[in-house]
Amino acid sequence: MKIDEFIRRHHLAIGSGVLLGLGLVHTGCANKETRNQEKPNIVIIYADDLGYGDLGCYGATKVKTPNIDRLASQGRLFTDMHTASAVSTPSRYALLTGEYPFRVKSFGPIFDEAELIVDTN
């Protein structure tokens, strides 16, 4: 694959990596006062068939989500979400391993008779 084609196909991943790297460099260059501050608590809510339009903290009114709304009011809300796949198994694989599911040819749900895609040894 030529470098131009590689960059064209992977420009989002390359850009994300550059931004992540700059963020890591920035946090590493913080002064001592900043480094000694308490680290933030990070909560990732990962649920099947749940979009940000389903939660009260994002304006939904059909279903009440008071606990998530309270948690959101004490933290930060994000409105630009991305997923590695349209179904849950490959998306969870990506979240837990940091790898894209297509690299291990995981495109859909895993069935009972399927081999594991993560080495458990």
mmCIF file of N, CA and C in Angstrom:
data_model
loop_
_atom_site.group_PDB
_atom_site.id
_atom_site.type_symbol
_atom_site.label_atom_id
_atom_site.label_comp_id
_atom_site.label_asym_id
_atom_site.label_seq_id
_atom_site.Cartn_x
_atom_site.Cartn_y
_atom_site.Cartn_z
ATOM 1 N N MET A 1 0.847 -1.164 0.000
ATOM 2 C CA MET A 1 0.000 0.000 0.000
ATOM 3 C C MET A 1 0.900 1.237 0.000
ATOM 4 N N LYS A 2 0.620 2.174 -0.895
ATOM 5 C CA LYS A 2 1.412 3.391 -0.976
ATOM 6 C C LYS A 2 1.104 4.291 0.211
ATOM 7 N N ILE A 3 2.075 5.153 0.535
ATOM 8 C CA ILE A 3 1.925 6.020 1.707
ATOM 9 C C ILE A 3 0.740 6.970 1.553
ATOM 10 N N ASP A 4 0.493 7.486 0.332
ATOM 11 C CA ASP A 4 -0.643 8.393 0.120
ATOM 12 C C ASP A 4 -1.959 7.693 0.408
ATOM 13 N N GLU A 5 -2.074 6.461 -0.076
ATOM 14 C CA GLU A 5 -3.303 5.699 0.157
ATOM 15 C C GLU A 5 -3.449 5.364 1.640
ATOM 16 N N PHE A 6 -2.353 5.029 2.278
ATOM 17 C CA PHE A 6 -2.388 4.722 3.709
ATOM 18 C C PHE A 6 -2.871 5.928 4.510
ATOM 19 N N ILE A 7 -2.316 7.095 4.218
ATOM 20 C CA ILE A 7 -2.716 8.314 4.931
ATOM 21 C C ILE A 7 -4.171 8.639 4.649
ATOM 22 N N ARG A 8 -4.596 8.490 3.401
ATOM 23 C CA ARG A 8 -5.987 8.793 3.052
ATOM 24 C C ARG A 8 -6.948 7.874 3.799
ATOM 25 N N ARG A 9 -6.606 6.615 3.925
ATOM 26 C CA ARG A 9 -7.485 5.652 4.591
ATOM 27 C C ARG A 9 -7.455 5.778 6.109
ATOM 28 N N HIS A 10 -6.351 6.201 6.649
ATOM 29 C CA HIS A 10 -6.177 6.195 8.102
ATOM 30 C C HIS A 10 -5.986 7.597 8.686
ATOM 31 N N HIS A 11 -6.446 8.633 7.980
ATOM 32 C CA HIS A 11 -6.191 9.994 8.449
ATOM 33 C C HIS A 11 -6.822 10.282 9.810
ATOM 34 N N LEU A 12 -7.977 9.704 10.091
ATOM 35 C CA LEU A 12 -8.598 9.937 11.401
ATOM 36 C C LEU A 12 -7.783 9.295 12.523
ATOM 37 N N ALA A 13 -7.328 8.076 12.295
ATOM 38 C CA ALA A 13 -6.528 7.397 13.314
ATOM 39 C C ALA A 13 -5.191 8.114 13.520
ATOM 40 N N ILE A 14 -4.578 8.559 12.432
ATOM 41 C CA ILE A 14 -3.302 9.267 12.536
ATOM 42 C C ILE A 14 -3.498 10.579 13.289
ATOM 43 N N GLY A 15 -4.543 11.322 12.920
ATOM 44 C CA GLY A 15 -4.834 12.591 13.596
ATOM 45 C C GLY A 15 -5.135 12.395 15.067
ATOM 46 N N SER A 16 -5.900 11.348 15.381
ATOM 47 C CA SER A 16 -6.217 11.060 16.782
ATOM 48 C C SER A 16 -4.955 10.717 17.556
ATOM 49 N N GLY A 17 -4.073 9.942 16.942
ATOM 50 C CA GLY A 17 -2.819 9.589 17.601
ATOM 51 C C GLY A 17 -1.944 10.803 17.862
ATOM 52 N N VAL A 18 -1.900 11.715 16.891
ATOM 53 C CA VAL A 18 -1.112 12.939 17.070
ATOM 54 C C VAL A 18 -1.682 13.770 18.214
ATOM 55 N N LEU A 19 -3.015 13.941 18.226
ATOM 56 C CA LEU A 19 -3.641 14.713 19.301
ATOM 57 C C LEU A 19 -3.435 14.052 20.660
ATOM 58 N N LEU A 20 -3.552 12.736 20.707
ATOM 59 C CA LEU A 20 -3.320 12.019 21.960
ATOM 60 C C LEU A 20 -1.879 12.211 22.421
ATOM 61 N N GLY A 21 -0.946 12.103 21.498
ATOM 62 C CA GLY A 21 0.460 12.301 21.836
ATOM 63 C C GLY A 21 0.736 13.701 22.357
ATOM 64 N N LEU A 22 0.140 14.709 21.708
ATOM 65 C CA LEU A 22 0.314 16.081 22.182
ATOM 66 C C LEU A 22 -0.283 16.259 23.573
ATOM 67 N N GLY A 23 -1.425 15.624 23.805
ATOM 68 C CA GLY A 23 -2.044 15.700 25.129
ATOM 69 C C GLY A 23 -1.171 15.064 26.194
ATOM 70 N N LEU A 24 -0.570 13.924 25.860
ATOM 71 C CA LEU A 24 0.310 13.254 26.819
ATOM 72 C C LEU A 24 1.558 14.079 27.100
ATOM 73 N N VAL A 25 2.103 14.696 26.054
ATOM 74 C CA VAL A 25 3.274 15.553 26.244
ATOM 75 C C VAL A 25 2.897 16.743 27.118
ATOM 76 N N HIS A 26 1.726 17.319 26.853
ATOM 77 C CA HIS A 26 1.273 18.477 27.631
ATOM 78 C C HIS A 26 1.109 18.119 29.108
ATOM 79 N N THR A 27 0.513 16.978 29.398
ATOM 80 C CA THR A 27 0.326 16.595 30.802
ATOM 81 C C THR A 27 1.658 16.248 31.457
ATOM 82 N N GLY A 28 2.603 15.733 30.694
ATOM 83 C CA GLY A 28 3.916 15.417 31.249
ATOM 84 C C GLY A 28 4.732 16.656 31.562
ATOM 85 N N CYS A 29 4.415 17.769 30.897
ATOM 86 C CA CYS A 29 5.148 19.017 31.112
ATOM 87 C C CYS A 29 4.506 19.894 32.178
ATOM 88 N N ALA A 30 3.515 19.398 32.867
ATOM 89 C CA ALA A 30 2.827 20.192 33.890
ATOM 90 C C ALA A 30 3.773 20.486 35.048
ATOM 91 N N ASN A 31 3.519 21.603 35.723
ATOM 92 C CA ASN A 31 4.375 21.945 36.860
ATOM 93 C C ASN A 31 4.065 21.044 38.049
ATOM 94 N N LYS A 32 4.869 21.152 39.117
ATOM 95 C CA LYS A 32 4.719 20.252 40.263
ATOM 96 C C LYS A 32 3.375 20.416 40.953
ATOM 97 N N GLU A 33 2.857 21.643 41.019
ATOM 98 C CA GLU A 33 1.566 21.863 41.671
ATOM 99 C C GLU A 33 0.463 21.104 40.945
ATOM 100 N N THR A 34 0.505 21.133 39.632
ATOM 101 C CA THR A 34 -0.510 20.438 38.844
ATOM 102 C C THR A 34 -0.362 18.929 38.996
ATOM 103 N N ARG A 35 0.856 18.432 39.035
ATOM 104 C CA ARG A 35 1.086 16.993 39.141
ATOM 105 C C ARG A 35 0.613 16.426 40.471
ATOM 106 N N ASN A 36 0.659 17.220 41.527
ATOM 107 C CA ASN A 36 0.272 16.742 42.845
ATOM 108 C C ASN A 36 -1.229 16.789 43.086
ATOM 109 N N GLN A 37 -1.993 17.342 42.150
ATOM 110 C CA GLN A 37 -3.440 17.390 42.324
ATOM 111 C C GLN A 37 -4.021 15.987 42.245
ATOM 112 N N GLU A 38 -5.176 15.830 42.867
ATOM 113 C CA GLU A 38 -5.853 14.537 42.857
ATOM 114 C C GLU A 38 -6.274 14.176 41.436
ATOM 115 N N LYS A 39 -6.084 12.931 41.066
ATOM 116 C CA LYS A 39 -6.457 12.477 39.726
ATOM 117 C C LYS A 39 -7.974 12.368 39.625
ATOM 118 N N PRO A 40 -8.525 12.636 38.444
ATOM 119 C CA PRO A 40 -9.983 12.593 38.300
ATOM 120 C C PRO A 40 -10.509 11.161 38.276
ATOM 121 N N ASN A 41 -11.741 11.007 38.702
ATOM 122 C CA ASN A 41 -12.430 9.724 38.564
ATOM 123 C C ASN A 41 -13.047 9.685 37.182
ATOM 124 N N ILE A 42 -12.867 8.593 36.488
ATOM 125 C CA ILE A 42 -13.430 8.442 35.147
ATOM 126 C C ILE A 42 -14.394 7.274 35.171
ATOM 127 N N VAL A 43 -15.617 7.522 34.733
ATOM 128 C CA VAL A 43 -16.649 6.490 34.676
ATOM 129 C C VAL A 43 -17.071 6.345 33.225
ATOM 130 N N ILE A 44 -16.957 5.147 32.690
ATOM 131 C CA ILE A 44 -17.426 4.863 31.337
ATOM 132 C C ILE A 44 -18.674 4.011 31.466
ATOM 133 N N ILE A 45 -19.776 4.514 30.930
ATOM 134 C CA ILE A 45 -21.026 3.754 30.927
ATOM 135 C C ILE A 45 -21.157 3.155 29.538
ATOM 136 N N TYR A 46 -21.129 1.839 29.475
ATOM 137 C CA TYR A 46 -21.131 1.131 28.200
ATOM 138 C C TYR A 46 -22.328 0.196 28.195
ATOM 139 N N ALA A 47 -23.353 0.537 27.449
ATOM 140 C CA ALA A 47 -24.595 -0.235 27.480
ATOM 141 C C ALA A 47 -25.053 -0.551 26.063
ATOM 142 N N ASP A 48 -25.708 -1.690 25.910
ATOM 143 C CA ASP A 48 -26.260 -2.058 24.606
ATOM 144 C C ASP A 48 -27.439 -1.161 24.265
ATOM 145 N N ASP A 49 -27.503 -0.760 23.016
ATOM 146 C CA ASP A 49 -28.638 -0.002 22.476
ATOM 147 C C ASP A 49 -28.949 1.251 23.283
ATOM 148 N N LEU A 50 -27.940 1.948 23.737
ATOM 149 C CA LEU A 50 -28.134 3.191 24.472
ATOM 150 C C LEU A 50 -27.392 4.295 23.746
ATOM 151 N N GLY A 51 -28.123 5.288 23.310
ATOM 152 C CA GLY A 51 -27.518 6.437 22.661
ATOM 153 C C GLY A 51 -27.642 7.657 23.548
ATOM 154 N N TYR A 52 -26.896 8.713 23.217
ATOM 155 C CA TYR A 52 -26.975 9.887 24.080
ATOM 156 C C TYR A 52 -28.339 10.553 23.995
ATOM 157 N N GLY A 53 -29.128 10.244 22.983
ATOM 158 C CA GLY A 53 -30.484 10.765 22.889
ATOM 159 C C GLY A 53 -31.467 10.035 23.782
ATOM 160 N N ASP A 54 -31.016 9.019 24.499
ATOM 161 C CA ASP A 54 -31.883 8.242 25.391
ATOM 162 C C ASP A 54 -31.777 8.683 26.847
ATOM 163 N N LEU A 55 -30.891 9.592 27.152
ATOM 164 C CA LEU A 55 -30.635 9.984 28.541
ATOM 165 C C LEU A 55 -31.176 11.383 28.823
ATOM 166 N N GLY A 56 -31.700 11.558 30.021
ATOM 167 C CA GLY A 56 -32.246 12.849 30.411
ATOM 168 C C GLY A 56 -31.218 13.962 30.395
ATOM 169 N N CYS A 57 -29.967 13.659 30.719
ATOM 170 C CA CYS A 57 -28.925 14.686 30.743
ATOM 171 C C CYS A 57 -28.638 15.251 29.353
ATOM 172 N N TYR A 58 -29.078 14.555 28.304
ATOM 173 C CA TYR A 58 -28.937 15.047 26.939
ATOM 174 C C TYR A 58 -30.264 15.536 26.370
ATOM 175 N N GLY A 59 -31.293 15.645 27.213
ATOM 176 C CA GLY A 59 -32.550 16.225 26.778
ATOM 177 C C GLY A 59 -33.685 15.252 26.529
ATOM 178 N N ALA A 60 -33.477 13.962 26.677
ATOM 179 C CA ALA A 60 -34.550 12.986 26.454
ATOM 180 C C ALA A 60 -35.559 13.069 27.595
ATOM 181 N N THR A 61 -36.836 12.869 27.266
ATOM 182 C CA THR A 61 -37.887 12.960 28.287
ATOM 183 C C THR A 61 -38.724 11.694 28.396
ATOM 184 N N LYS A 62 -38.597 10.786 27.443
ATOM 185 C CA LYS A 62 -39.454 9.597 27.429
ATOM 186 C C LYS A 62 -39.153 8.649 28.586
ATOM 187 N N VAL A 63 -37.891 8.391 28.840
ATOM 188 C CA VAL A 63 -37.480 7.491 29.920
ATOM 189 C C VAL A 63 -36.698 8.315 30.942
ATOM 190 N N LYS A 64 -37.019 8.155 32.197
ATOM 191 C CA LYS A 64 -36.330 8.890 33.268
ATOM 192 C C LYS A 64 -35.029 8.176 33.639
ATOM 193 N N THR A 65 -33.949 8.923 33.685
ATOM 194 C CA THR A 65 -32.639 8.380 34.062
ATOM 195 C C THR A 65 -32.021 9.261 35.157
ATOM 196 N N PRO A 66 -32.634 9.322 36.331
ATOM 197 C CA PRO A 66 -32.184 10.277 37.353
ATOM 198 C C PRO A 66 -30.772 10.024 37.878
ATOM 199 N N ASN A 67 -30.368 8.782 38.019
ATOM 200 C CA ASN A 67 -29.034 8.505 38.567
ATOM 201 C C ASN A 67 -27.937 8.886 37.582
ATOM 202 N N ILE A 68 -28.135 8.543 36.319
ATOM 203 C CA ILE A 68 -27.146 8.933 35.309
ATOM 204 C C ILE A 68 -27.150 10.446 35.144
ATOM 205 N N ASP A 69 -28.333 11.070 35.210
ATOM 206 C CA ASP A 69 -28.422 12.529 35.098
ATOM 207 C C ASP A 69 -27.669 13.210 36.239
ATOM 208 N N ARG A 70 -27.798 12.677 37.454
ATOM 209 C CA ARG A 70 -27.100 13.248 38.602
ATOM 210 C C ARG A 70 -25.584 13.080 38.439
ATOM 211 N N LEU A 71 -25.165 11.910 37.991
ATOM 212 C CA LEU A 71 -23.744 11.669 37.748
ATOM 213 C C LEU A 71 -23.220 12.636 36.683
ATOM 214 N N ALA A 72 -24.008 12.841 35.638
ATOM 215 C CA ALA A 72 -23.608 13.741 34.556
ATOM 216 C C ALA A 72 -23.534 15.193 35.026
ATOM 217 N N SER A 73 -24.422 15.581 35.932
ATOM 218 C CA SER A 73 -24.416 16.966 36.420
ATOM 219 C C SER A 73 -23.162 17.269 37.239
ATOM 220 N N GLN A 74 -22.507 16.240 37.752
ATOM 221 C CA GLN A 74 -21.301 16.418 38.557
ATOM 222 C C GLN A 74 -20.023 16.242 37.735
ATOM 223 N N GLY A 75 -20.191 15.983 36.455
ATOM 224 C CA GLY A 75 -19.013 15.719 35.634
ATOM 225 C C GLY A 75 -19.045 16.461 34.317
ATOM 226 N N ARG A 76 -18.568 15.814 33.296
ATOM 227 C CA ARG A 76 -18.440 16.410 31.978
ATOM 228 C C ARG A 76 -19.247 15.590 30.989
ATOM 229 N N LEU A 77 -19.982 16.276 30.111
ATOM 230 C CA LEU A 77 -20.771 15.603 29.079
ATOM 231 C C LEU A 77 -20.057 15.713 27.743
ATOM 232 N N PHE A 78 -20.096 14.646 26.978
ATOM 233 C CA PHE A 78 -19.513 14.641 25.646
ATOM 234 C C PHE A 78 -20.622 14.494 24.618
ATOM 235 N N THR A 79 -20.489 15.192 23.502
ATOM 236 C CA THR A 79 -21.518 15.125 22.464
ATOM 237 C C THR A 79 -20.981 14.583 21.149
ATOM 238 N N ASP A 80 -19.736 14.183 21.108
ATOM 239 C CA ASP A 80 -19.144 13.651 19.884
ATOM 240 C C ASP A 80 -18.642 12.244 20.191
ATOM 241 N N MET A 81 -19.489 11.255 19.890
ATOM 242 C CA MET A 81 -19.154 9.878 20.239
ATOM 243 C C MET A 81 -18.812 9.070 18.986
ATOM 244 N N HIS A 82 -17.969 8.077 19.161
ATOM 245 C CA HIS A 82 -17.580 7.193 18.062
ATOM 246 C C HIS A 82 -17.558 5.760 18.574
ATOM 247 N N THR A 83 -17.745 4.834 17.670
ATOM 248 C CA THR A 83 -17.689 3.428 18.044
ATOM 249 C C THR A 83 -16.885 2.673 16.999
ATOM 250 N N ALA A 84 -16.280 1.592 17.402
ATOM 251 C CA ALA A 84 -15.468 0.798 16.488
ATOM 252 C C ALA A 84 -16.319 -0.117 15.621
ATOM 253 N N SER A 85 -17.563 -0.343 15.998
ATOM 254 C CA SER A 85 -18.448 -1.240 15.253
ATOM 255 C C SER A 85 -19.893 -0.923 15.616
ATOM 256 N N ALA A 86 -20.801 -1.348 14.760
ATOM 257 C CA ALA A 86 -22.224 -1.086 15.000
ATOM 258 C C ALA A 86 -22.843 -2.070 15.986
ATOM 259 N N VAL A 87 -22.182 -3.167 16.273
ATOM 260 C CA VAL A 87 -22.710 -4.141 17.232
ATOM 261 C C VAL A 87 -21.803 -4.172 18.461
ATOM 262 N N SER A 88 -22.292 -4.761 19.543
ATOM 263 C CA SER A 88 -21.623 -4.603 20.834
ATOM 264 C C SER A 88 -20.320 -5.389 20.996
ATOM 265 N N THR A 89 -20.238 -6.615 20.521
ATOM 266 C CA THR A 89 -19.045 -7.429 20.785
ATOM 267 C C THR A 89 -17.768 -6.795 20.236
ATOM 268 N N PRO A 90 -17.718 -6.407 18.954
ATOM 269 C CA PRO A 90 -16.492 -5.768 18.473
ATOM 270 C C PRO A 90 -16.217 -4.425 19.147
ATOM 271 N N SER A 91 -17.271 -3.697 19.501
ATOM 272 C CA SER A 91 -17.077 -2.419 20.187
ATOM 273 C C SER A 91 -16.453 -2.626 21.554
ATOM 274 N N ARG A 92 -16.919 -3.625 22.270
ATOM 275 C CA ARG A 92 -16.339 -3.929 23.584
ATOM 276 C C ARG A 92 -14.904 -4.419 23.440
ATOM 277 N N TYR A 93 -14.652 -5.216 22.425
ATOM 278 C CA TYR A 93 -13.293 -5.680 22.164
ATOM 279 C C TYR A 93 -12.370 -4.477 21.988
ATOM 280 N N ALA A 94 -12.814 -3.499 21.203
ATOM 281 C CA ALA A 94 -11.998 -2.314 20.961
ATOM 282 C C ALA A 94 -11.766 -1.527 22.246
ATOM 283 N N LEU A 95 -12.798 -1.370 23.057
ATOM 284 C CA LEU A 95 -12.665 -0.622 24.307
ATOM 285 C C LEU A 95 -11.709 -1.314 25.276
ATOM 286 N N LEU A 96 -11.803 -2.627 25.399
ATOM 287 C CA LEU A 96 -11.011 -3.361 26.381
ATOM 288 C C LEU A 96 -9.572 -3.614 25.942
ATOM 289 N N THR A 97 -9.331 -3.732 24.638
ATOM 290 C CA THR A 97 -7.983 -4.057 24.169
ATOM 291 C C THR A 97 -7.261 -2.884 23.525
ATOM 292 N N GLY A 98 -8.003 -1.869 23.090
ATOM 293 C CA GLY A 98 -7.387 -0.748 22.391
ATOM 294 C C GLY A 98 -7.086 -1.051 20.936
ATOM 295 N N GLU A 99 -7.564 -2.161 20.422
ATOM 296 C CA GLU A 99 -7.337 -2.541 19.024
ATOM 297 C C GLU A 99 -8.629 -2.403 18.232
ATOM 298 N N TYR A 100 -8.480 -2.134 16.947
ATOM 299 C CA TYR A 100 -9.649 -2.128 16.076
ATOM 300 C C TYR A 100 -10.096 -3.564 15.842
ATOM 301 N N PRO A 101 -11.399 -3.834 15.913
ATOM 302 C CA PRO A 101 -11.870 -5.211 15.736
ATOM 303 C C PRO A 101 -11.589 -5.775 14.344
ATOM 304 N N PHE A 102 -11.528 -4.916 13.323
ATOM 305 C CA PHE A 102 -11.294 -5.448 11.978
ATOM 306 C C PHE A 102 -9.897 -6.040 11.827
ATOM 307 N N ARG A 103 -8.985 -5.670 12.713
ATOM 308 C CA ARG A 103 -7.631 -6.228 12.630
ATOM 309 C C ARG A 103 -7.594 -7.707 13.004
ATOM 310 N N VAL A 104 -8.591 -8.160 13.770
ATOM 311 C CA VAL A 104 -8.690 -9.579 14.100
ATOM 312 C C VAL A 104 -9.903 -10.201 13.416
ATOM 313 N N LYS A 105 -10.426 -9.481 12.428
ATOM 314 C CA LYS A 105 -11.564 -9.935 11.620
ATOM 315 C C LYS A 105 -12.803 -10.214 12.479
ATOM 316 N N SER A 106 -13.064 -9.318 13.424
ATOM 317 C CA SER A 106 -14.272 -9.410 14.246
ATOM 318 C C SER A 106 -15.234 -8.326 13.779
ATOM 319 N N PHE A 107 -16.250 -8.725 13.030
ATOM 320 C CA PHE A 107 -17.175 -7.752 12.461
ATOM 321 C C PHE A 107 -18.578 -7.854 13.034
ATOM 322 N N GLY A 108 -18.875 -8.870 13.782
ATOM 323 C CA GLY A 108 -20.229 -9.050 14.281
ATOM 324 C C GLY A 108 -20.229 -9.686 15.647
ATOM 325 N N PRO A 109 -21.399 -10.104 16.093
ATOM 326 C CA PRO A 109 -21.477 -10.731 17.411
ATOM 327 C C PRO A 109 -20.757 -12.072 17.440
ATOM 328 N N ILE A 110 -20.304 -12.467 18.620
ATOM 329 C CA ILE A 110 -19.654 -13.764 18.792
ATOM 330 C C ILE A 110 -20.709 -14.766 19.242
ATOM 331 N N PHE A 111 -20.758 -15.883 18.575
ATOM 332 C CA PHE A 111 -21.736 -16.907 18.909
ATOM 333 C C PHE A 111 -21.099 -17.958 19.820
ATOM 334 N N ASP A 112 -21.919 -18.803 20.420
ATOM 335 C CA ASP A 112 -21.439 -19.772 21.407
ATOM 336 C C ASP A 112 -20.322 -20.673 20.890
ATOM 337 N N GLU A 113 -20.398 -21.086 19.636
ATOM 338 C CA GLU A 113 -19.407 -22.031 19.119
ATOM 339 C C GLU A 113 -18.160 -21.337 18.566
ATOM 340 N N ALA A 114 -18.109 -20.017 18.609
ATOM 341 C CA ALA A 114 -16.976 -19.281 18.049
ATOM 342 C C ALA A 114 -15.760 -19.374 18.968
ATOM 343 N N GLU A 115 -14.583 -19.323 18.350
ATOM 344 C CA GLU A 115 -13.350 -19.280 19.122
ATOM 345 C C GLU A 115 -13.193 -17.891 19.721
ATOM 346 N N LEU A 116 -12.457 -17.799 20.824
ATOM 347 C CA LEU A 116 -12.214 -16.505 21.441
ATOM 348 C C LEU A 116 -11.289 -15.680 20.564
ATOM 349 N N ILE A 117 -11.520 -14.363 20.510
ATOM 350 C CA ILE A 117 -10.657 -13.505 19.703
ATOM 351 C C ILE A 117 -9.509 -12.933 20.527
ATOM 352 N N VAL A 118 -9.543 -13.114 21.838
ATOM 353 C CA VAL A 118 -8.470 -12.667 22.717
ATOM 354 C C VAL A 118 -7.820 -13.902 23.324
ATOM 355 N N ASP A 119 -6.490 -13.960 23.253
ATOM 356 C CA ASP A 119 -5.767 -15.097 23.817
ATOM 357 C C ASP A 119 -5.904 -15.079 25.338
ATOM 358 N N THR A 120 -6.413 -16.156 25.910
ATOM 359 C CA THR A 120 -6.636 -16.210 27.359
ATOM 360 C C THR A 120 -5.537 -16.952 28.095
ATOM 361 N N ASN A 121 -4.496 -17.359 27.393
ATOM 362 C CA ASN A 121 -3.401 -18.099 28.036
ATOM 363 C C ASN A 121 -2.370 -17.168 28.607
#
